[in-house]
Amino acid sequence: MKKRWLATFLAATMACSLVGCGAAASQSGASTASAGTSTAGTAESKTSGEKVKLLYYGWTDEQSYLDPLFEKFNAQSEDSYIEGQYCAVDEYEEVVTSAMAAGTPIDVLAINGLPPMSNYQEKGYLADLTPYAEAAGFDAAATYGDIYTGANADGMYGLPYRMAVWLMYYNKDLLEELGIEYQTDKSYTWSEYKSLCETVQAAIVAAGKDIATDPNNACYAGLVGMNKNTTIAQRGVRLDDADASTAVREYWTLWNDLQADNTHLPYAEKLEYGTNVGSVYFLAGRVAFFQNATWGIASYNSKMESGEMPFTYGIMKMPVPDGEQDNTNLANPNFFGVPVTSKNPEQAYEFIQWACTEGGAQELASQSVLPAFASDAVTGAYTTATKQTDNVLGEIISSANNKLTDLCFPGYAEVQAAYEEQMESYLCGNATLEEAVSNFESKRDSILSK
Amino acid sequence: MRIKKTLSPLQRREEVTGYLFLLPSFIGFLVFILIPVAWGLLLAFTDYDGFNPPQFVGVKNFVALFQDDYFYLSLKNNIYYMVVSVAGIMIIGLLLAVFLDKGIRGSGIFRTVLFFPQLTSSIAFGMIMAILFTSRGPINNFLRELGMLNPPRWLTDTQWVMTTITLTSIIKNTGYYMILFLAGLQAVPKDLYEAAALDGAGSWKKFTKITWPMITPTFFLCMVLCIINSFKVFDLVSQMTNGGPANASNVLVYRIYTEAFKFGKFGYASAYGIVLFAIVLLITLVQFRGQKKWVNY
């Protein structure tokens, strides 16, 4: 009898623990991002006094400047306070997908650029905030222009809080050491940039810094940081355009030429290094030119001060394709949206409107983060924080010729994946240009026909 | 005539006790395996996107799957991986086990060293191997030292990338199967070898006439496990290549992950899962039918 009771007790205990596990899992469905960290709130329970708690989902790269933003909001808001959940940026899309599938009541969702903004709207993740904006008398289209209207087709699904503008960083010390002259007052064309890189590479070889001399510490003239669709976006071409192949062919040819003449790190090696490629080559002072976005400025300033980056960097405009206007750089906004699973959409909207306008923008700008909202005060705060010695950055971020990095459409994620697959195939030498372009066209057509 | 089994009160109590002990495990199996599998089976016939309510679409996902180039590419890669990694692991594992079974000096250290990769997490192991296999990594530097001017681009050449992942898998998993073979070898009665030696049998004769027949049940078990595991490969692919370049190292499980979590096509991904299950089941059934011809129990 004793044995039977013991067995019953053990079975009940273990069954309860299983149920407990399930409950814990569902409670921390919100914590799917738990690999990351949770911070920024001051309240310890569901509510802090009378305030409503807002749950935020984002990725760790932004934590350093969003936590202060949240603190500032929490200090001034009488209705709500916000707490951040962060995970690694590489995992973020999967975390959001899982959280939405689980019905996690996220109140504010960070949206990492135009493709996910389009994707989340397509899937119905995001609530239409139009009624709240109308009630508040806020005109987002007038405030942000194309970066807002291009991403919000039939309603208000998100407001842009941060901009990333792609530009060209250069290693001032290396160029001076090699005796290379360069221009920053206007954009190079890509052809001019290629010629400049050939000159730099010849000087690198002459200085004994080339790959044959020292494979592990050699320099390249350039490193392509942005590997997706630079010139395609600069020309304003969408990947579903009938004549997109011409622009695709132009960009892949340019990329291939840059690696074929040994001026740039080969694409295959860039694949091996992944997102660390900038750290491996640019931060170590091993390339003269590096395409990256404005988010690098705060990091490079801090690394220069600490000595981790052993050279002085400068900024120049992104080269442009032949026939395009000077100072055509690429911009990619990040958005805050309110998922349909939110239990506090009204308060979430209040936070978003605050964070994406003067109050929040000033806070971001003071931390060298480029806000999407522009005003004299915000631009002044950003210019001061980024500690630039010339006005090139100001000209780049305020250029009227700037274009969006991605022109999205339904099915964009799959088309983009097919595009990258064929680009990889060509640039790694596994297919000819014509084969790769033809494969891309047929895959794209097949995806879009569904 | 079927005789109804009657249990004494004591036997009945013990039977109930046994079931109660099984209950927690069964609940876990039910909640975490059986129900999700059944749910996955149902999802394969829907357009579920992970968020909106699923709509029944009949066999549309399966029709689309059999017209999908990525399915055949992934299947081809999986078959290559299965054939090469299973052959490599089985042959090398068995040879190492036979070698270590001789009781040579230092065999304990060898055993530990060879088993060590199995103790490492696949992600960490994949990360280290990816660094070793980079174009300017230690392996290619060594090959250059040997005079090879253009060593393979292990991770970025579509011709080489599956071989690289397969090699990594062989290095990681051989130690585990070696230990299983070693257990099988140690169960072979030593007097059989003594009798064979008295009859003048050499090492090869002893292996083919005694060792091999006696360990075929172990070998069969290992082969079944290894083939099933080969179809489940995901971690090494995810860590070393993300299925690239140009999908050249995509395998079925990685494709399932891509369809579900990158494209939000959970219904379609479930159809992939069902087809993968059918393939593994078919191969396992063929193995069980074929075993009668060569496995000695």
XYZ file of C-alpha atoms in Angstrom:
747
model
C 0.000 0.000 0.000
C 2.857 2.281 0.950
C 4.396 1.721 -2.456
C 1.166 2.646 -4.146
C 0.836 5.883 -2.217
C 4.453 6.682 -2.933
C 3.867 6.091 -6.636
C 0.722 8.227 -6.594
C 2.568 11.008 -4.818
C 5.508 10.866 -7.246
C 3.213 10.808 -10.248
C 1.226 13.768 -8.947
C 4.393 15.716 -8.175
C 5.881 15.128 -11.590
C 2.635 15.865 -13.366
C 2.363 19.124 -11.430
C 5.917 20.018 -12.345
C 5.109 19.416 -16.000
C 2.099 21.665 -15.750
C 4.304 24.147 -13.955
C 6.811 24.012 -16.789
C 4.026 24.716 -19.264
C 2.761 27.613 -17.255
C 6.222 29.041 -16.860
C 6.777 28.695 -20.580
C 3.599 30.502 -21.439
C 4.212 33.232 -18.929
C 7.620 33.783 -20.301
C 6.364 33.585 -23.808
C 7.146 37.218 -23.552
C 10.568 36.187 -22.553
C 11.185 34.276 -25.718
C 13.699 37.021 -26.044
C 15.023 35.837 -22.769
C 18.416 35.071 -24.223
C 18.707 38.798 -24.129
C 18.173 40.995 -21.183
C 15.356 42.835 -19.569
C 15.969 46.281 -18.248
C 15.014 49.881 -18.228
C 11.948 49.809 -16.076
C 11.902 51.081 -12.594
C 8.746 49.320 -11.549
C 8.928 45.850 -10.139
C 5.398 44.616 -10.528
C 2.738 44.612 -13.206
C 1.891 48.182 -12.422
C 3.898 50.915 -10.856
C 1.445 52.898 -8.821
C -1.300 53.822 -11.249
C 0.873 53.462 -14.310
C 0.329 50.875 -17.012
C 3.303 48.726 -17.868
C 4.241 48.592 -21.552
C 6.201 45.595 -22.793
C 8.787 46.422 -25.450
C 10.536 43.966 -27.794
C 13.792 44.907 -29.489
C 17.338 43.708 -30.114
C 20.439 44.125 -28.011
C 22.353 46.411 -30.401
C 19.913 49.180 -29.518
C 19.750 48.602 -25.797
C 22.460 51.097 -24.921
C 20.494 54.054 -26.265
C 16.942 52.823 -25.859
C 17.234 52.165 -22.135
C 17.973 55.865 -21.473
C 15.112 56.761 -23.813
C 12.757 54.547 -21.796
C 13.998 55.999 -18.536
C 13.322 59.481 -19.791
C 9.836 58.497 -20.888
C 9.116 56.690 -17.623
C 10.155 59.774 -15.662
C 7.862 62.115 -17.547
C 4.815 59.929 -18.245
C 1.976 59.912 -15.770
C 0.066 57.077 -17.448
C 2.537 54.380 -18.334
C 6.052 53.092 -18.103
C 7.955 50.881 -20.501
C 10.246 47.889 -19.985
C 12.513 46.439 -22.631
C 13.061 42.812 -23.656
C 16.050 42.390 -25.918
C 17.490 39.519 -27.913
C 20.337 39.147 -30.403
C 19.620 40.925 -33.669
C 20.200 37.746 -35.704
C 17.442 35.990 -33.787
C 15.028 38.879 -33.641
C 12.758 37.959 -36.567
C 12.338 34.407 -35.257
C 11.651 35.708 -31.749
C 8.966 38.074 -33.055
C 7.397 35.311 -35.152
C 7.314 32.967 -32.143
C 5.984 35.651 -29.815
C 3.220 36.631 -32.197
C 2.283 32.975 -32.746
C 2.065 32.604 -28.963
C -0.092 35.735 -28.644
C 2.435 37.471 -26.405
C 0.973 40.854 -25.437
C 3.826 43.010 -26.715
C 2.891 46.684 -26.520
C 5.692 48.261 -28.503
C 7.557 46.364 -31.194
C 10.804 47.576 -32.735
C 10.846 46.988 -36.481
C 14.283 46.593 -37.984
C 13.963 48.397 -41.302
C 11.651 48.435 -44.276
C 11.502 44.699 -45.157
C 10.154 43.592 -41.752
C 7.848 46.624 -41.684
C 6.320 45.397 -44.918
C 6.367 41.766 -43.761
C 4.639 42.453 -40.425
C 1.909 44.452 -42.150
C 1.431 41.655 -44.665
C 0.985 39.154 -41.847
C -1.364 41.377 -39.879
C 0.919 41.713 -36.836
C 0.507 45.476 -36.491
C -2.414 47.547 -35.275
C -3.586 50.533 -37.290
C -2.797 53.557 -35.148
C -4.717 56.057 -37.278
C -7.512 56.655 -34.713
C -4.979 57.499 -31.982
C -3.015 59.790 -34.295
C -6.198 61.555 -35.379
C -7.251 61.979 -31.770
C -3.838 63.466 -30.993
C -3.901 65.654 -34.123
C -0.602 64.209 -35.321
C 0.170 64.308 -39.054
C 2.857 61.699 -39.606
C 3.026 62.129 -43.387
C 3.824 65.814 -42.993
C 6.334 65.102 -40.242
C 8.402 62.357 -41.902
C 7.603 62.516 -45.641
C 8.544 59.537 -47.824
C 10.115 57.438 -45.118
C 6.708 57.270 -43.451
C 4.394 57.152 -46.469
C 6.581 54.604 -48.273
C 6.202 52.187 -45.385
C 2.597 52.734 -44.330
C 0.384 51.841 -47.235
C -3.169 51.751 -45.918
C -3.051 53.157 -42.429
C -0.558 54.002 -39.719
C 1.302 50.835 -38.698
C 4.477 52.328 -37.376
C 6.383 55.546 -36.835
C 10.093 55.875 -37.651
C 12.294 56.558 -34.654
C 15.780 56.041 -36.059
C 17.423 56.426 -39.432
C 20.413 54.592 -40.775
C 21.997 56.432 -43.690
C 24.585 54.455 -45.615
C 27.796 56.281 -46.420
C 31.483 55.624 -46.975
C 33.917 55.578 -44.051
C 37.573 55.965 -44.849
C 40.827 55.478 -43.000
C 42.399 58.949 -43.000
C 45.725 57.776 -41.640
C 46.137 55.016 -44.197
C 45.285 57.296 -47.130
C 47.704 59.937 -45.854
C 50.421 57.340 -45.348
C 49.930 56.118 -48.923
C 49.838 59.706 -50.228
C 46.380 59.369 -51.813
C 44.247 62.398 -52.552
C 40.490 62.083 -52.252
C 37.342 64.219 -52.388
C 34.623 64.615 -49.774
C 32.744 67.600 -51.139
C 30.846 65.552 -53.722
C 30.124 61.934 -54.481
C 32.377 59.818 -56.643
C 30.674 57.793 -59.317
C 31.186 54.077 -58.803
C 33.531 54.048 -61.817
C 35.625 56.837 -60.263
C 35.588 55.014 -56.943
C 36.840 51.847 -58.647
C 39.710 53.776 -60.246
C 40.556 55.365 -56.895
C 40.645 51.921 -55.289
C 43.015 50.670 -57.981
C 45.331 53.587 -57.207
C 45.115 52.833 -53.479
C 45.735 49.133 -54.059
C 48.813 49.891 -56.169
C 50.111 52.066 -53.334
C 49.378 49.286 -50.831
C 51.400 46.817 -52.897
C 54.214 49.363 -53.260
C 54.240 49.824 -49.491
C 54.508 46.056 -48.938
C 51.124 45.843 -47.257
C 49.584 43.531 -49.842
C 48.083 40.118 -49.475
C 51.020 38.318 -51.088
C 53.438 39.888 -48.628
C 51.445 39.379 -45.495
C 48.189 37.439 -45.897
C 47.131 37.882 -42.293
C 47.722 41.604 -41.950
C 47.459 42.864 -45.520
C 45.300 45.777 -46.542
C 42.611 46.028 -49.147
C 41.583 49.291 -50.753
C 37.981 48.654 -49.857
C 35.494 46.524 -48.060
C 31.891 46.375 -49.174
C 29.902 46.518 -45.996
C 26.518 46.636 -47.644
C 26.111 43.611 -49.801
C 22.499 43.593 -50.843
C 21.375 46.031 -53.451
C 23.273 49.310 -53.224
C 23.165 50.666 -56.754
C 19.785 49.064 -57.396
C 18.322 51.119 -54.564
C 20.247 54.209 -55.647
C 18.536 53.934 -59.016
C 15.196 53.550 -57.255
C 14.529 50.162 -58.849
C 12.259 47.577 -57.185
C 13.173 43.930 -57.491
C 9.750 43.152 -58.930
C 10.097 45.767 -61.667
C 10.018 44.303 -65.149
C 13.415 45.817 -65.959
C 15.005 45.077 -62.563
C 17.445 42.660 -64.184
C 19.364 45.509 -65.796
C 19.970 47.126 -62.415
C 20.750 43.740 -60.834
C 23.270 42.987 -63.549
C 24.898 46.398 -63.061
C 25.317 45.932 -59.302
C 26.588 42.370 -59.408
C 29.049 43.325 -62.147
C 30.331 46.226 -60.055
C 30.739 43.996 -56.992
C 32.517 41.360 -59.023
C 34.834 43.913 -60.631
C 35.795 45.210 -57.193
C 36.859 41.758 -56.053
C 38.309 40.677 -59.393
C 40.860 43.500 -59.429
C 41.906 42.558 -55.870
C 41.005 45.958 -54.498
C 38.302 44.549 -52.225
C 37.994 41.671 -49.826
C 36.534 38.809 -51.885
C 32.859 38.173 -51.340
C 33.549 34.545 -50.382
C 35.734 35.676 -47.480
C 33.163 38.226 -46.444
C 30.662 35.363 -46.219
C 33.039 33.462 -43.961
C 33.502 36.395 -41.594
C 29.831 37.372 -41.626
C 28.784 40.396 -39.632
C 32.200 40.599 -37.979
C 33.888 41.569 -41.196
C 33.970 45.261 -40.276
C 35.672 44.465 -36.994
C 38.181 42.184 -38.645
C 39.207 44.571 -41.397
C 38.070 48.152 -40.900
C 38.596 48.474 -37.149
C 42.025 46.915 -37.468
C 42.990 49.588 -40.019
C 43.278 47.131 -42.879
C 41.016 48.833 -45.434
C 40.945 52.357 -46.774
C 37.216 52.514 -47.580
C 34.292 50.805 -45.909
C 30.590 51.169 -46.653
C 28.587 51.241 -43.485
C 25.756 53.229 -41.986
C 25.513 56.094 -39.517
C 25.172 53.650 -36.628
C 28.937 53.100 -36.846
C 29.747 56.681 -35.764
C 29.101 56.340 -32.033
C 30.947 53.045 -31.933
C 33.949 54.308 -33.925
C 34.198 57.473 -31.845
C 34.274 55.460 -28.672
C 36.765 52.942 -30.093
C 39.005 55.743 -31.329
C 38.992 57.308 -27.875
C 39.789 54.014 -26.183
C 42.551 53.239 -28.690
C 40.835 50.089 -29.884
C 40.629 51.665 -33.334
C 44.208 52.731 -34.016
C 43.506 55.369 -36.657
C 41.367 58.387 -37.457
C 38.357 57.792 -39.658
C 36.530 60.170 -41.951
C 33.226 60.170 -43.771
C 32.436 60.651 -47.438
C 29.292 60.388 -49.508
C 28.291 57.097 -51.010
C 29.504 56.757 -54.627
C 26.644 56.976 -57.109
C 25.876 55.082 -60.321
C 26.552 56.927 -63.569
C 23.712 59.308 -64.323
C 22.396 59.523 -60.758
C 22.526 62.771 -58.815
C 25.327 63.769 -56.470
C 24.892 62.824 -52.808
C 22.396 60.011 -53.441
C 22.887 58.004 -50.278
C 20.674 55.243 -48.949
C 18.427 55.557 -45.932
C 16.746 52.859 -43.904
C 14.366 53.822 -41.096
C 13.551 51.693 -38.049
C 10.016 51.841 -36.738
C 8.066 51.443 -33.556
C 4.743 49.663 -34.038
C 1.995 48.352 -31.798
C 1.174 44.656 -32.300
C -2.479 43.653 -32.433
C -1.790 41.519 -29.355
C -1.113 44.613 -27.241
C -3.419 45.125 -24.270
C -2.523 48.801 -23.987
C -2.513 50.214 -27.515
C -3.506 53.707 -26.447
C -0.646 54.075 -23.986
C 1.705 52.352 -26.437
C 0.796 54.940 -29.069
C 1.489 57.743 -26.615
C 4.948 56.353 -26.024
C 5.601 55.967 -29.737
C 4.489 59.466 -30.615
C 6.677 60.859 -27.859
C 9.702 58.724 -28.807
C 9.409 59.525 -32.516
C 9.072 63.292 -32.134
C 11.022 66.078 -30.458
C 11.303 64.623 -26.945
C 12.529 61.161 -27.907
C 14.515 62.377 -30.898
C 16.567 64.768 -28.769
C 17.434 61.956 -26.398
C 18.548 59.682 -29.258
C 20.469 62.469 -30.991
C 22.368 63.269 -27.813
C 23.672 59.693 -27.911
C 24.923 59.981 -31.536
C 21.919 58.057 -32.848
C 20.356 59.614 -35.927
C 16.632 60.112 -35.281
C 14.073 59.946 -38.063
C 12.476 63.113 -36.726
C 14.266 66.255 -37.846
C 14.252 69.734 -36.318
C 16.960 72.332 -35.806
C 17.352 71.361 -32.170
C 17.551 67.638 -32.926
C 19.999 68.102 -35.788
C 22.100 70.368 -33.568
C 22.163 67.790 -30.794
C 23.134 65.055 -33.269
C 25.899 67.129 -34.873
C 27.354 67.958 -31.478
C 27.218 64.365 -30.277
C 28.865 62.870 -33.363
C 31.924 65.128 -33.031
C 32.561 65.501 -36.759
C 35.284 67.910 -37.822
C 33.586 68.804 -41.110
C 30.047 69.135 -42.424
C 30.038 66.056 -44.663
C 27.835 64.048 -42.316
C 25.331 66.899 -42.157
C 25.213 67.068 -45.951
C 24.718 63.327 -46.220
C 21.881 62.979 -43.728
C 20.021 66.005 -45.020
C 20.444 65.252 -48.736
C 17.186 65.541 -50.649
C 18.512 62.940 -53.103
C 18.704 60.145 -50.555
C 16.709 57.039 -51.371
C 15.323 54.138 -49.373
C 17.372 50.935 -49.141
C 14.437 48.644 -49.864
C 11.376 49.208 -51.965
C 9.118 46.464 -50.635
C 6.147 44.624 -52.103
C 4.149 41.525 -51.117
C 6.471 38.497 -51.151
C 9.560 40.717 -50.788
C 11.249 38.480 -48.187
C 11.243 35.468 -50.495
C 12.275 37.458 -53.557
C 15.107 39.043 -51.571
C 16.232 35.573 -50.428
C 16.262 34.355 -54.046
C 18.178 37.481 -55.044
C 20.829 36.970 -52.370
C 21.130 33.285 -53.234
C 21.921 34.028 -56.864
C 24.212 36.923 -55.992
C 26.173 34.590 -53.713
C 26.306 32.000 -56.436
C 27.755 34.473 -58.931
C 30.143 36.288 -56.593
C 31.522 33.039 -55.184
C 32.295 31.904 -58.722
C 29.706 29.146 -58.818
C 27.640 30.585 -61.678
C 28.142 33.003 -64.549
C 26.462 36.396 -64.452
C 23.917 35.395 -67.074
C 23.095 32.133 -65.291
C 22.669 33.898 -61.958
C 20.499 36.701 -63.364
C 18.386 34.239 -65.313
C 17.940 32.013 -62.227
C 16.957 35.042 -60.170
C 14.377 36.104 -62.742
C 12.784 32.670 -62.917
C 12.719 32.248 -59.126
C 11.315 35.727 -58.629
C 8.604 35.140 -61.221
C 7.751 31.813 -59.641
C 7.449 33.384 -56.161
C 5.373 36.307 -57.377
C 3.065 34.091 -59.420
C 1.980 32.379 -56.188
C -9.205 -20.509 -26.901
C -8.036 -17.356 -25.235
C -7.529 -17.680 -21.511
C -8.355 -14.587 -19.565
C -5.487 -13.660 -17.336
C -6.558 -13.130 -13.779
C -4.386 -11.096 -11.462
C -4.108 -11.443 -7.751
C -4.766 -8.288 -5.690
C -1.011 -7.942 -5.159
C -0.287 -8.232 -8.903
C -3.036 -5.727 -9.677
C -1.600 -3.250 -7.185
C 1.823 -3.698 -8.701
C 0.417 -3.188 -12.166
C -1.290 0.042 -11.082
C 1.939 1.140 -9.416
C 3.803 0.478 -12.654
C 1.343 2.545 -14.650
C 1.584 5.367 -12.142
C 5.347 5.397 -12.489
C 4.912 5.579 -16.247
C 2.333 8.334 -16.040
C 4.619 11.411 -15.696
C 6.759 10.292 -18.594
C 3.668 9.520 -20.642
C 2.193 12.954 -19.900
C 5.460 14.554 -21.022
C 5.454 12.435 -24.174
C 1.823 13.357 -24.830
C 2.234 17.097 -24.257
C 5.622 17.659 -25.812
C 5.738 15.047 -28.586
C 2.493 13.335 -29.515
C 0.194 16.375 -29.556
C 2.728 18.610 -31.404
C 3.303 15.827 -33.962
C -0.445 15.419 -34.498
C -0.823 19.210 -34.697
C 2.015 19.364 -37.213
C 0.270 16.710 -39.283
C -2.906 18.790 -39.352
C -1.025 22.010 -40.111
C 0.462 20.433 -43.229
C -2.997 20.698 -44.775
C -3.435 24.374 -43.913
C -1.946 27.736 -44.899
C -1.022 28.562 -41.287
C 1.387 31.528 -41.154
C 2.102 31.413 -37.438
C -0.360 34.128 -36.582
C -3.608 34.202 -38.514
C -6.140 31.365 -38.139
C -5.223 28.436 -40.383
C -7.351 27.751 -43.451
C -7.684 24.241 -44.821
C -5.969 24.015 -48.219
C -6.126 20.259 -48.848
C -2.993 18.799 -50.421
C -1.881 22.122 -51.930
C 1.232 22.264 -49.752
C 2.290 18.784 -50.849
C 1.696 19.575 -54.513
C 3.747 22.762 -54.152
C 6.474 20.882 -52.306
C 6.920 18.310 -55.049
C 7.250 21.181 -57.549
C 9.727 23.041 -55.353
C 13.349 23.050 -56.544
C 14.543 23.719 -52.989
C 12.981 20.460 -51.833
C 14.957 18.405 -54.357
C 18.135 20.376 -53.678
C 17.777 19.839 -49.926
C 16.917 16.162 -50.393
C 19.942 15.666 -52.640
C 22.183 17.300 -50.035
C 20.637 15.198 -47.284
C 21.216 11.996 -49.242
C 24.830 12.947 -49.928
C 25.303 13.772 -46.261
C 23.669 10.517 -45.206
C 25.707 8.280 -47.513
C 29.082 9.865 -46.846
C 28.718 10.602 -43.132
C 27.132 7.246 -42.263
C 29.755 5.350 -44.278
C 32.548 7.418 -42.734
C 31.287 7.150 -39.181
C 30.535 3.422 -39.397
C 33.795 2.400 -41.049
C 36.120 4.671 -39.068
C 34.224 4.032 -35.825
C 34.447 0.273 -36.273
C 38.133 0.345 -37.212
C 38.961 2.499 -34.207
C 36.938 0.239 -31.930
C 38.704 -2.879 -33.209
C 42.033 -1.123 -32.749
C 41.233 0.000 -29.206
C 39.775 -3.406 -28.317
C 43.274 -4.871 -28.672
C 44.048 -3.321 -25.305
C 47.090 -1.472 -26.533
C 48.874 0.928 -24.201
C 47.191 4.291 -23.938
C 43.897 3.057 -25.357
C 42.015 4.776 -22.517
C 43.468 8.140 -23.515
C 42.706 7.504 -27.181
C 39.146 6.579 -26.299
C 38.687 9.791 -24.306
C 40.225 11.963 -26.990
C 38.132 10.398 -29.731
C 34.959 10.690 -27.672
C 35.679 14.268 -26.685
C 34.041 16.012 -29.715
C 30.802 14.259 -28.784
C 30.814 16.033 -25.436
C 31.114 19.440 -27.074
C 27.980 21.306 -28.105
C 27.335 21.130 -31.829
C 27.147 24.910 -32.051
C 30.533 25.411 -30.406
C 32.034 22.584 -32.440
C 30.595 23.988 -35.683
C 31.905 27.445 -34.838
C 35.427 26.173 -34.232
C 35.419 24.033 -37.361
C 34.140 26.984 -39.419
C 37.111 29.038 -38.241
C 39.508 26.200 -39.079
C 38.008 25.852 -42.553
C 38.058 29.555 -43.570
C 39.994 30.480 -46.696
C 42.869 31.847 -44.622
C 42.355 29.476 -41.732
C 44.811 26.961 -40.275
C 43.778 24.089 -42.552
C 44.354 26.028 -45.759
C 47.523 27.587 -44.382
C 48.786 24.061 -43.713
C 47.842 22.986 -47.239
C 49.673 26.013 -48.635
C 52.733 25.038 -46.603
C 52.530 21.642 -48.294
C 52.674 23.392 -51.642
C 49.001 23.510 -52.618
C 48.620 26.892 -54.316
C 44.839 27.017 -54.397
C 43.423 25.020 -51.521
C 39.655 24.450 -51.529
C 37.287 27.170 -50.392
C 35.721 24.774 -47.941
C 32.782 26.903 -46.878
C 32.093 29.058 -49.908
C 32.514 26.746 -52.868
C 29.283 24.986 -53.761
C 31.304 21.933 -54.800
C 32.971 21.623 -51.422
C 30.589 22.913 -48.808
C 28.584 19.728 -48.201
C 31.813 17.751 -47.972
C 33.059 20.175 -45.327
C 29.925 19.776 -43.242
C 30.015 16.010 -43.691
C 33.657 15.851 -42.610
C 32.826 17.906 -39.547
C 30.005 15.543 -38.703
C 32.291 12.527 -39.060
C 34.855 14.096 -36.728
C 32.172 14.985 -34.208
C 30.183 11.751 -34.172
C 32.642 8.933 -34.814
C 33.683 8.748 -31.157
C 30.138 8.049 -29.996
C 29.610 5.141 -32.382
C 33.118 3.883 -31.636
C 32.094 3.491 -27.995
C 28.984 1.549 -29.017
C 31.077 -0.716 -31.252
C 33.567 -1.176 -28.449
C 30.776 -2.334 -26.150
C 29.667 -4.773 -28.848
C 33.209 -6.066 -29.330
C 33.742 -6.588 -25.635
C 30.654 -8.769 -25.511
C 32.177 -11.242 -27.991
C 33.289 -14.351 -26.002
C 37.087 -14.552 -25.949
C 37.061 -18.347 -26.114
C 35.866 -18.119 -29.729
C 39.090 -16.335 -30.630
C 41.138 -18.875 -28.653
C 39.463 -21.750 -30.463
C 40.018 -20.041 -33.833
C 43.669 -19.418 -32.959
C 44.104 -23.134 -32.178
C 42.672 -23.877 -35.616
C 45.261 -21.572 -37.146
C 42.998 -18.632 -38.041
C 44.715 -15.324 -38.716
C 43.510 -11.843 -37.713
C 41.489 -11.271 -40.875
C 39.854 -14.674 -40.633
C 38.989 -14.014 -36.987
C 37.470 -10.659 -37.882
C 35.381 -11.921 -40.790
C 34.290 -15.206 -39.208
C 33.898 -14.220 -35.544
C 33.995 -10.496 -34.853
C 31.856 -9.265 -37.700
C 29.041 -11.848 -37.349
C 28.952 -11.281 -33.596
C 28.686 -7.504 -33.789
C 26.216 -7.246 -36.657
C 23.314 -6.523 -34.244
C 25.312 -3.607 -32.773
C 26.337 -2.464 -36.235
C 22.740 -2.587 -37.423
C 21.513 -0.572 -34.454
C 24.256 2.026 -34.979
C 23.475 2.278 -38.664
C 19.764 2.828 -38.062
C 20.496 5.526 -35.462
C 23.140 7.183 -37.605
C 20.915 7.332 -40.695
C 18.011 8.790 -38.721
C 20.346 11.352 -37.149
C 21.795 12.231 -40.543
C 18.351 13.341 -41.704
C 18.016 15.517 -38.617
C 21.187 17.521 -39.281
C 20.585 21.216 -38.603
C 22.991 22.638 -36.051
C 26.190 22.229 -38.078
C 24.556 23.671 -41.193
C 23.098 26.584 -39.280
C 26.359 27.371 -37.546
C 28.822 26.836 -40.373
C 27.070 28.038 -43.532
C 23.445 29.050 -42.925
C 22.619 26.710 -45.778
C 24.781 28.669 -48.219
C 26.464 29.594 -50.385
C 23.500 29.853 -52.720
C 21.647 27.126 -50.789
C 24.359 24.614 -51.676
C 24.360 23.244 -48.128
C 20.654 23.462 -47.490
C 19.199 20.295 -45.993
C 15.626 19.345 -45.261
C 15.483 20.372 -41.606
C 17.170 23.689 -42.343
C 14.667 24.259 -45.135
C 11.820 23.545 -42.711
C 13.260 26.163 -40.376
C 13.613 28.666 -43.242
C 10.090 28.167 -44.523
C 8.580 28.402 -41.037
C 10.600 31.091 -39.313
C 12.011 33.168 -42.165
C 8.988 33.137 -44.457
C 6.250 32.408 -41.882
C 4.923 29.448 -43.892
C 4.244 27.073 -41.033
C 1.717 24.996 -42.989
C 4.165 24.470 -45.833
C 6.995 23.742 -43.403
C 4.785 21.116 -41.743
C 4.290 19.460 -45.131
C 8.099 19.320 -45.427
C 8.174 17.716 -41.979
C 5.648 15.054 -42.962
C 7.556 14.196 -46.121
C 10.815 14.046 -44.175
C 9.175 11.684 -41.685
C 7.920 9.484 -44.545
C 11.403 9.334 -46.091
C 13.070 8.367 -42.801
C 10.339 5.816 -42.078
C 10.749 4.268 -45.516
C 14.520 4.006 -45.199
C 14.207 2.502 -41.715
C 11.642 -0.051 -42.885
C 13.895 -1.046 -45.776
C 16.743 -1.488 -43.335
C 14.643 -3.658 -41.040
C 13.570 -5.825 -43.949
C 17.120 -6.086 -45.250
C 18.658 -6.907 -41.890
C 17.378 -10.492 -42.008
C 19.954 -11.219 -44.699
C 23.031 -10.068 -42.802
C 22.370 -9.515 -39.096
C 23.020 -12.489 -36.815
C 21.026 -12.594 -33.590
